[in-house]
Amino acid sequence: MGAAARKGAWRKWPRRKSRKGVRRTFPAAPQPRRLGSGGAMSSFGGRMREYPRLSIDRFDRENLRARAYFLSHCHKDHMKGLRAPSLKRRLACSLKVRLYCSPVTKELLLTNPRYKFWENHIVSIEVETPTQISLVDEASGEKEDLVVTLLPAGHCPGSVMFLFQGESGTVLYTGDFRLAKGEVARMELLHSGSRVKDIQSVYLDTTFCDPKYYQIPSREECMKGILELVQSWITLSPYHVVWLNCKAAYGYEYLFTNLSEELGVKDDEMFRGNRLPCGVISQNGKRLHIISVKPSTMWFGERTRKTNVIVRTGESSYRACFSFHSSYSEIQDFLSYIRPVNVYPNVIPVGVTEDKLMEILKPLCTSYNKNNELKYKPLGALKRTKPSEITDTDGGSDDLFDTELIPIRYKIPKLLPETTASENRPLLDNHQDDSDKTSYRATSMPAPLKVDFIECEESNGEDDDEEEELEKDMVLDELLPPSAESATVLPNPGLVCSEPTCKRNEDLEVPKWDAYFKRHVEDTDASEHEDYAPAPTDSSEPQSPTLFSDNEDFSDSTHISSQNSSQSTHISEQGSQGWDSQADTVLISPQERKIFESSPLKKGAERAMLYTSCFPAGENQTDMQSCKALAHSAPSTNSIKSERQGRAQEASAAAAAPTLTPSVQAESAPERSKEGSSGLLKPEDQLESQSSSDFEIPSTPETEVPKPDQLCSLYKKLAAGESLH
DNA sequence: GCGATCAGCT
DNA sequence: CACAGCTGATCGC
């Protein structure tokens, strides 16, 4: 949910005087908003009407009485109350209450010492693994079982949606999510047989559920634009650098890892320092030429015509499109596919009334007659992602009712993959255009590029100030960029084009408007590159604007990385799981294992340096070494270190990173001192993903944590690049 | 001293 | 633009 939306709503209350007023006025329990309630609260209150004993992403007030907690991702606005003394006290005297989240989220949470007290109460659940949990009332012993399935949400590392199945029906809580059009149709676990499940309610991320956000460029498009801008700048000279001005703690990893891969910057170098090495002066005394690139959400309303994912806002400042939330049209696609009986918005966007929102959402829900009986529900058909499964998508004999919970079968827990990366690779190839994959590894940018950027007609004050500051910095020669924000400095990696193969992926077409709406996801390879499917649309059609193609240079001179958001999301979640999860918590027999092979970094460009200051200072910030770990679990990539490994990584990296700034060292020192050394996971070894095409339910999870000695051994193997088996 | 809340800022 | 989240002020426990 958006902070702005939240703030906007809260501001409806008189300041100061309202504080107690808020407490009195709101029901004690932050209930899911009821339609038409007119409540000012714009964020999800934590509870779903179907399963009120669960609390999700809220941990205060009535949520203190929940029997189980769920955390969809590690952003602050979803963690309200999570470290409050009241909840802490409850944990201290409870044997049963648990916090369920993805393994990545668990790692992120426990990286912060302030949440350490959760350690023995967190149960990580593997993504796409239906898991039975028991909700026990510790006073009465009353028990309620339900099955929860985590689905990749594509919002930030570790982010998931929660699918709950129990006596009160099937409900889906999306958390914050960004799924490209068609991705929901490929989520097997939202289907029974070949058709979408009957879902009672969806608690939906409606951050951009406003027609003015009709279209937001895909992750890949944004990445492509940013890459092209960065590439075009840093190839001008070794002293042309880029400052990536990021804000949120988690979510930009995709950007960093893709840039590092595309530009041939080694991860170690990327995180060697978190400041410009010496202000605007390079180490040999020459002045740096810095441009600021600020990722921010840009959208294209229905009537928007040509535009670009990069907007120049000043002499040396740019905005680059980058969104963590689904656009209006993506929300429509998502909801219209699921067609739940009810939908509850988690966010009321600024400028949109709840009534207006429901006018948008309700038509996408299942129709009911006046007796509240199911009248008609178009059943979505699962879009198989593997050719072998394409057949018989409509030939199922399922009736209209869910039967996936019957019978329940149990399987032996399996923590780690049994097959090697190489053995699994062919499976991946079924999901992904291999030529694309190889090309992105081998491709270098022809440099320098001619890139034309749109001049921003209206430069707001913020940007003006920013630019002015930057230019002052360059004059003063000694100032640093704001330390609290992400700074990525890219001294010209002159070798990025030294690769013998400068293959450009000719298959990647400029995405067209229609590609988002007319493409058939059944297409195997094409479906994996939906955003790039050529479309015959007249780009001048106001209702079908062509995006990102103001000039040909911009649209075709850059290749993109191999993963579209669909794959990257899945890969990220799946591939990042498993290293630190409880063996008896996540039990599913992989019917298949998809393997994502992260591109080895270009060796020809190892000289290139990329300094990154990650993320605002704060209690839950990761230091740059943690960023490094997170980078591998970004939507495009697939791994994350365990907490312990991450700390060990910090230790070793700190020793080898003379440019590490004192502030960062201070922040990470307490963590670092606790653990032994270990290495970063090799991408090839981080590959583990799984999906299930059946619905076998594992047993009730417990909270057993992998033993330190086991982890230590595992991490040593990983650090050494050894096989885990 | 700490938490909750809000303004302001980026 | 919006998002995520920071700092600082204020108030209350």
PDB file of C-alpha atoms (C1' of nucleotides) in Angstrom, chain A residues 6 10 41 43-44 56-61 63 71 75-84 87 115, chain B residues 4-6:
ATOM      1  CA  ARG A   6      -2.163   6.363   3.578  1.00  0.00           C
ATOM      2  CA  TRP A  10      -4.991  10.163   7.530  1.00  0.00           C
ATOM      3  CA  MET A  41      -8.409   4.438   6.798  1.00  0.00           C
ATOM      4  CA  SER A  43      -4.653   0.716   4.485  1.00  0.00           C
ATOM      5  CA  PHE A  44      -5.646  -2.841   5.014  1.00  0.00           C
ATOM      6  CA  ILE A  56      -1.740 -10.013   7.728  1.00  0.00           C
ATOM      7  CA  ASP A  57       0.653  -7.130   7.409  1.00  0.00           C
ATOM      8  CA  ARG A  58      -0.749  -5.437  10.477  1.00  0.00           C
ATOM      9  CA  PHE A  59       0.203  -6.273  14.006  1.00  0.00           C
ATOM     10  CA  ASP A  60      -1.401  -3.692  16.208  1.00  0.00           C
ATOM     11  CA  ARG A  61      -4.691  -3.226  17.991  1.00  0.00           C
ATOM     12  CA  ASN A  63      -4.421  -7.916  15.558  1.00  0.00           C
ATOM     13  CA  LEU A  71       3.892 -10.861   6.525  1.00  0.00           C
ATOM     14  CA  HIS A  75       8.321  -2.943   3.720  1.00  0.00           C
ATOM     15  CA  LYS A  76       7.678  -0.808   6.721  1.00  0.00           C
ATOM     16  CA  ASP A  77       4.126   0.068   5.900  1.00  0.00           C
ATOM     17  CA  HIS A  78       3.272  -3.607   6.126  1.00  0.00           C
ATOM     18  CA  MET A  79       4.997  -4.094   9.442  1.00  0.00           C
ATOM     19  CA  LYS A  80       3.015  -1.804  11.644  1.00  0.00           C
ATOM     20  CA  GLY A  81       3.144  -3.043  15.188  1.00  0.00           C
ATOM     21  CA  LEU A  82       5.491  -5.852  14.372  1.00  0.00           C
ATOM     22  CA  ARG A  83       7.980  -4.870  17.016  1.00  0.00           C
ATOM     23  CA  ALA A  84       5.656  -3.194  19.447  1.00  0.00           C
ATOM     24  CA  LEU A  87       3.109  -7.923  20.567  1.00  0.00           C
ATOM     25  CA  TYR A 115      13.117  -8.003  15.027  1.00  0.00           C
TER      26      TYR A 115
ATOM     27  C1'  DA B   4       2.717   6.737  18.355  1.00  0.00           C
ATOM     28  C1'  DT B   5       1.595  10.186  15.344  1.00  0.00           C
ATOM     29  C1'  DC B   6       2.247  13.709  12.128  1.00  0.00           C
TER      30       DC B   6
END
